[in-house]
PDB file of C-alpha atoms in Angstrom:
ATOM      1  CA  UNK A   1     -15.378 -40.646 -19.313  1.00 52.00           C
ATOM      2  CA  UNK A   2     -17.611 -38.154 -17.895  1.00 54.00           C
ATOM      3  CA  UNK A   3     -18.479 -39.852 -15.249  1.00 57.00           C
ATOM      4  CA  UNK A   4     -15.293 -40.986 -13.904  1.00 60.00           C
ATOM      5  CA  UNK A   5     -13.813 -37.381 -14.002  1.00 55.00           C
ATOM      6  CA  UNK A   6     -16.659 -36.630 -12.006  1.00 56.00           C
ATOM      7  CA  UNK A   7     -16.476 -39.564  -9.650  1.00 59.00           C
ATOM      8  CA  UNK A   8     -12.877 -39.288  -8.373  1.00 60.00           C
ATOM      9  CA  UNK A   9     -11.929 -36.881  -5.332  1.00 60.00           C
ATOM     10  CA  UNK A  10     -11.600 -33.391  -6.583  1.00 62.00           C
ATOM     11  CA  UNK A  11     -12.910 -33.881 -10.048  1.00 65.00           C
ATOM     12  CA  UNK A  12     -15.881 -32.302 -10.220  1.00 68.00           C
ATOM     13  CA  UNK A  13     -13.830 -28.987  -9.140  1.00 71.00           C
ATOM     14  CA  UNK A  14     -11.378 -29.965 -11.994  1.00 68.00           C
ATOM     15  CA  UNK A  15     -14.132 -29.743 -14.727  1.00 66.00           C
ATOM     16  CA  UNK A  16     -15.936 -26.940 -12.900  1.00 65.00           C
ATOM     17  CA  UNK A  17     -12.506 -24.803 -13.624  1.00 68.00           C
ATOM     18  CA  UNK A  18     -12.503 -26.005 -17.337  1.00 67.00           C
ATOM     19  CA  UNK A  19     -16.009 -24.759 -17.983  1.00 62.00           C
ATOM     20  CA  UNK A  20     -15.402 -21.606 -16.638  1.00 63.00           C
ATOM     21  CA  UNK A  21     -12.566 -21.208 -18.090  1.00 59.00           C
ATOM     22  CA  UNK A  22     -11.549 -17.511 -18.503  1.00 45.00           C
ATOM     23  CA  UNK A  23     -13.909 -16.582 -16.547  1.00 46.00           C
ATOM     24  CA  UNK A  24     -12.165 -16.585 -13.294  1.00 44.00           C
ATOM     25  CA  UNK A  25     -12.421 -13.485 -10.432  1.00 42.00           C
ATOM     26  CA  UNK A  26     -11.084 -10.544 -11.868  1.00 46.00           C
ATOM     27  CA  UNK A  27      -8.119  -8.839 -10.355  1.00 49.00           C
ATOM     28  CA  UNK A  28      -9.236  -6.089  -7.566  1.00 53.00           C
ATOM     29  CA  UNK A  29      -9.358  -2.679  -9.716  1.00 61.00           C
ATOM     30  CA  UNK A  30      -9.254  -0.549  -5.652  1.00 73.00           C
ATOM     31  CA  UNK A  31     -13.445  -0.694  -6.021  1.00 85.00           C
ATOM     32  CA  UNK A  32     -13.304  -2.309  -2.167  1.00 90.00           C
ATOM     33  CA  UNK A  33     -10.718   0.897  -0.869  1.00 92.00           C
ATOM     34  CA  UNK A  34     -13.025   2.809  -3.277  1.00 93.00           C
ATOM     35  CA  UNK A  35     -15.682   1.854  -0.980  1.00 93.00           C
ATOM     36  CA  UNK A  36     -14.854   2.133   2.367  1.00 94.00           C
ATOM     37  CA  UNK A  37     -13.630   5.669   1.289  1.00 96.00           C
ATOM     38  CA  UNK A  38     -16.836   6.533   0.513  1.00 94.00           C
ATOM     39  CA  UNK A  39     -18.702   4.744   3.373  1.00 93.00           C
ATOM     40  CA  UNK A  40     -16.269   6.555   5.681  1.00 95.00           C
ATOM     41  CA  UNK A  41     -16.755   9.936   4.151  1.00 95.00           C
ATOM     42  CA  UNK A  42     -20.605   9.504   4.557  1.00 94.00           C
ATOM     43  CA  UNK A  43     -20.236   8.546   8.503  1.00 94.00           C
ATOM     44  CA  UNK A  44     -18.407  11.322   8.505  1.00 96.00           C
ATOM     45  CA  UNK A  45     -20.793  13.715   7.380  1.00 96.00           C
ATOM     46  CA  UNK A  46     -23.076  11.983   9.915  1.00 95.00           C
ATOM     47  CA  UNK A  47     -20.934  12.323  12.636  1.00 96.00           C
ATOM     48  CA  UNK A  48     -20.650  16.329  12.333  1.00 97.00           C
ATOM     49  CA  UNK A  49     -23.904  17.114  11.556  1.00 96.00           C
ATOM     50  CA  UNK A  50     -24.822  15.358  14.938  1.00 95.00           C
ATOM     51  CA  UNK A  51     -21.464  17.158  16.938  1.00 96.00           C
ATOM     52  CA  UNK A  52     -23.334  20.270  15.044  1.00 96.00           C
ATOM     53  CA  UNK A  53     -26.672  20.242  16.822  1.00 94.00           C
ATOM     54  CA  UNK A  54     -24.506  19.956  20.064  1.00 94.00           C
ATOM     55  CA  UNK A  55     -22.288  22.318  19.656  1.00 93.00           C
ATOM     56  CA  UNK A  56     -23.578  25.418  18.935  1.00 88.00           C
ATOM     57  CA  UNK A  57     -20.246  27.675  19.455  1.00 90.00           C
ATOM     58  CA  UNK A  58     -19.118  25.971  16.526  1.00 95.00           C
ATOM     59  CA  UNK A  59     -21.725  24.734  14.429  1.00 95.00           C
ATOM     60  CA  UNK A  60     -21.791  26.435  11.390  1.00 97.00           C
ATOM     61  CA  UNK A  61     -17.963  24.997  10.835  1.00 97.00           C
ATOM     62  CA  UNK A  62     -18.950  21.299  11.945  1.00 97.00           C
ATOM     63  CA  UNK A  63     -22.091  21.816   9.045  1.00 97.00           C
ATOM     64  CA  UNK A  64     -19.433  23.311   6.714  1.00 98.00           C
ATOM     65  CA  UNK A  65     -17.049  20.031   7.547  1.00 98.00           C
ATOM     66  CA  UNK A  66     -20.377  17.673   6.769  1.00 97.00           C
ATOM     67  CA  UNK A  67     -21.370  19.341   3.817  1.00 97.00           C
ATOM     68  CA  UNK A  68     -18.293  18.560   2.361  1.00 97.00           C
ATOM     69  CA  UNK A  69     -17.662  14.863   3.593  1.00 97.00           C
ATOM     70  CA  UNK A  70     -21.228  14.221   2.008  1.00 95.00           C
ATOM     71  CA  UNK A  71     -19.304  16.056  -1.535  1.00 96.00           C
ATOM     72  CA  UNK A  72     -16.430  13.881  -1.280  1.00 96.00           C
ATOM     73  CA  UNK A  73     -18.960  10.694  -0.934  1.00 95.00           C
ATOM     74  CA  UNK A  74     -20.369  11.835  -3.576  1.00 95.00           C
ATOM     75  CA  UNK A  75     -17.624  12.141  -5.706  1.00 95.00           C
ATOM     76  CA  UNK A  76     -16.301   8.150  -4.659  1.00 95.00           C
ATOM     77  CA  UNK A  77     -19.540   6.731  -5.242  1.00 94.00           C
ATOM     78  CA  UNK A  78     -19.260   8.370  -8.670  1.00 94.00           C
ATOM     79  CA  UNK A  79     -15.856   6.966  -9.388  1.00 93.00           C
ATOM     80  CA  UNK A  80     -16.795   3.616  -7.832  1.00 93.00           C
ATOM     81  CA  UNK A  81     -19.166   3.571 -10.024  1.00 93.00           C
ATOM     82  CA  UNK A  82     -17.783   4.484 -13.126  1.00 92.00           C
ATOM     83  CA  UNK A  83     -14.780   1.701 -11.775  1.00 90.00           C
ATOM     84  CA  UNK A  84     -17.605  -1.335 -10.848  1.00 90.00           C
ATOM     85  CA  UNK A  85     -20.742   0.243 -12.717  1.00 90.00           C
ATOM     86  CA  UNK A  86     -22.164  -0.604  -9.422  1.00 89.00           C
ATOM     87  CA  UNK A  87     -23.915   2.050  -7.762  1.00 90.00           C
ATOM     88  CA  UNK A  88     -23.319   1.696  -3.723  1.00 83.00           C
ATOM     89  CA  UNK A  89     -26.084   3.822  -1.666  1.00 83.00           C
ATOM     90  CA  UNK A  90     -24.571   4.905   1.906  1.00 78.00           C
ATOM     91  CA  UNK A  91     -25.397   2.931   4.759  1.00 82.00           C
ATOM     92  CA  UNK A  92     -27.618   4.415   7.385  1.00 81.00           C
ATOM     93  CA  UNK A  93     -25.760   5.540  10.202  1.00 81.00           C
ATOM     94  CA  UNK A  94     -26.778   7.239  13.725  1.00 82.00           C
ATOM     95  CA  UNK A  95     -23.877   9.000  15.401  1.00 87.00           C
ATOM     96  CA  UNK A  96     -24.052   8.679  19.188  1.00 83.00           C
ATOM     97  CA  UNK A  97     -22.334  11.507  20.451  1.00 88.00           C
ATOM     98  CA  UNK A  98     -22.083  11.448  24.528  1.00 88.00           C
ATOM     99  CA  UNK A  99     -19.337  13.284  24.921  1.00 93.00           C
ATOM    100  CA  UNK A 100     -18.041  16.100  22.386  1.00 94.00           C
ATOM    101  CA  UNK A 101     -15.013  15.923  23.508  1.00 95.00           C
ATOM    102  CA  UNK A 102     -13.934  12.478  23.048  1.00 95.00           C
ATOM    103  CA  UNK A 103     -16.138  13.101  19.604  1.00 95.00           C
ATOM    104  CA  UNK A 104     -13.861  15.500  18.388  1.00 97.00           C
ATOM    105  CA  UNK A 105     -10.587  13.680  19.071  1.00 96.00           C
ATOM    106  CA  UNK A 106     -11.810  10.367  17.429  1.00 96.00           C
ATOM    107  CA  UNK A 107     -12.957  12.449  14.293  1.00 97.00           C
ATOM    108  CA  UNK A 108      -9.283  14.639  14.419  1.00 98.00           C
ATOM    109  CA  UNK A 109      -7.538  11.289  14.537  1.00 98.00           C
ATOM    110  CA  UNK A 110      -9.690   9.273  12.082  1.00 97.00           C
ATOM    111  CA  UNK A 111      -9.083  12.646   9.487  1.00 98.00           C
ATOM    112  CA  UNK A 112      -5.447  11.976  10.081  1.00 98.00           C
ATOM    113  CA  UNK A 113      -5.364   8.428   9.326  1.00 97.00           C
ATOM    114  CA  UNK A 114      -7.922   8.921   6.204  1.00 97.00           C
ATOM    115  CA  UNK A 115      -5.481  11.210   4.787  1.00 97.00           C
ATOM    116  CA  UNK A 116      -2.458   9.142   5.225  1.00 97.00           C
ATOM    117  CA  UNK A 117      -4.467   5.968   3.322  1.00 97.00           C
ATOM    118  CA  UNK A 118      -5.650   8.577   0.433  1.00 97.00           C
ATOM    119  CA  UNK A 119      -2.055   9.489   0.044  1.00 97.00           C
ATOM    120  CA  UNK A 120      -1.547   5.926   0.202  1.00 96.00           C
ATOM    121  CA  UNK A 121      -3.757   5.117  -2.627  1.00 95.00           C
ATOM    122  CA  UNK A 122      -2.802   8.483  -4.666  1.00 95.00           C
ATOM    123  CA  UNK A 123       0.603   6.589  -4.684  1.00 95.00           C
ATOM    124  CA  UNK A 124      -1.049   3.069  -6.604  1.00 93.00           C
ATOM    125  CA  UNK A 125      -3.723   4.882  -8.824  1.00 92.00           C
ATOM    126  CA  UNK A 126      -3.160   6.692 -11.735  1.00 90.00           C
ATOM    127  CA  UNK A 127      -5.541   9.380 -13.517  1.00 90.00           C
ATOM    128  CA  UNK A 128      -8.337  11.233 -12.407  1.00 92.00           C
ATOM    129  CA  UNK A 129      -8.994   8.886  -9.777  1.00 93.00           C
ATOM    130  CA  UNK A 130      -5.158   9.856  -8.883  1.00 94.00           C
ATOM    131  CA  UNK A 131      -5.952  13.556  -8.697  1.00 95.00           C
ATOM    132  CA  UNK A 132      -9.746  12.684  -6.701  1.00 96.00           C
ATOM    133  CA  UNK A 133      -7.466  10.968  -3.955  1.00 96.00           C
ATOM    134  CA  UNK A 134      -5.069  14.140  -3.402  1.00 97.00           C
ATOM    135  CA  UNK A 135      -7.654  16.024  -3.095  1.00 97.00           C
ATOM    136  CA  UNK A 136      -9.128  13.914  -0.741  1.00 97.00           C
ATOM    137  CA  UNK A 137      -5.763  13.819   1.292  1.00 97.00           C
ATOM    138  CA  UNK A 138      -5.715  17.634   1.117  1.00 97.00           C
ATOM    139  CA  UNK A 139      -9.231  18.272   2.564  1.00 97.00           C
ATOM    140  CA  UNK A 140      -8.830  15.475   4.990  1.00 98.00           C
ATOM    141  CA  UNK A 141      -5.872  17.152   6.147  1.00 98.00           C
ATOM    142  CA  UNK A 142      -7.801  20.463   6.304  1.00 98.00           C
ATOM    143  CA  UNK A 143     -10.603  18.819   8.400  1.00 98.00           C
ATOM    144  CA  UNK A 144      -8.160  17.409  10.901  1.00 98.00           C
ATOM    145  CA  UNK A 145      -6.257  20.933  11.307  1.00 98.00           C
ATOM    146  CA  UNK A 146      -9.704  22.853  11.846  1.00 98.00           C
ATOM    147  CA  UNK A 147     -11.160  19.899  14.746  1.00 98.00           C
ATOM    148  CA  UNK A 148      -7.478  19.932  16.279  1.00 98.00           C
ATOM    149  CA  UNK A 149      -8.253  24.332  16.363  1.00 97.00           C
ATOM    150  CA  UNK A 150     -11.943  23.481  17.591  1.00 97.00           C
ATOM    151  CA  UNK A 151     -10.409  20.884  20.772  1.00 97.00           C
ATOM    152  CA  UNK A 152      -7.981  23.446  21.645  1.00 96.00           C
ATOM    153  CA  UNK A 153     -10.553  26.006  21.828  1.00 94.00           C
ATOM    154  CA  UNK A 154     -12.444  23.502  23.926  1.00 91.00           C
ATOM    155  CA  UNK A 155     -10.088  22.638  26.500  1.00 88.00           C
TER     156      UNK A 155
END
């Protein structure tokens, strides 16, 4: 009998599904959204410590702004793990920065849009990883006011 459910076309998949039974591919608990937070946050960081070293006028707020992307990274990679008990090291990035200008206004915008998708997911969680994503909408909303005052000052 074995055989036969085995032998016909799709039947191996058929007992396959049995065997596992309950153990099918959990529902998505946000850890993916989790992640690319975080991964974000840390190119981030990246991203104004290099705009830093080329800026000098306004350094010290670009290494203020990077200090506290690499918090916020921080903070998701402790929540994604706590969510996946995964832990998820940053990836290794290298921020080419040829013009500081164009720099800027990709960062301001990409600030903007991260703290429209925090809000976003602030709406579908609940609990303290609820409150983590406000926060994260508030200081992404922060960062894009102070690099919108940093281009003006530029231009």
């Amino acid at each position: 009998m074995l055989d036969e459910s085995l032998a016909s076309p799709g039947g191996f998949e058929a007992v396959w599904q049995r065997v596992q039974g309950a153990r099918s591919a959990p529902p998505d608990t946000g850890g993916e959204q989790l992640r690319e937070f975080m991964l974000a946050a840390g190119r981030a960081c990246e991203l104004y410590r290099a705009l830093a070293c080329r800026m000098g006028g306004c350094a010290c707020t670009l290494r203020r702004m990077a200090e506290e992307e690499s918090c916020r990274a921080r903070a998701l990679a402790g929540e994604y793990y706590l969510l996946t008990g995964d832990c998820c090291p940053p990836e290794p990035s290298c921020p080419l920065v040829c013009c500081c200008l164009k720099s800027l206004r990709s960062a301001y915008l990409a600030e903007r849009e991260s703290a429209c998708a925090f809000r976003a997911a602030a709406e579908r969680a609940c609990g303290e990883l609820k409150c983590l994503y406000e926060r994260c909408a508030r200081c992404e909303e922060g960062h894009a006011r102070t690099l919108r005052g940093i281009i003006l000052r530029c231009i």
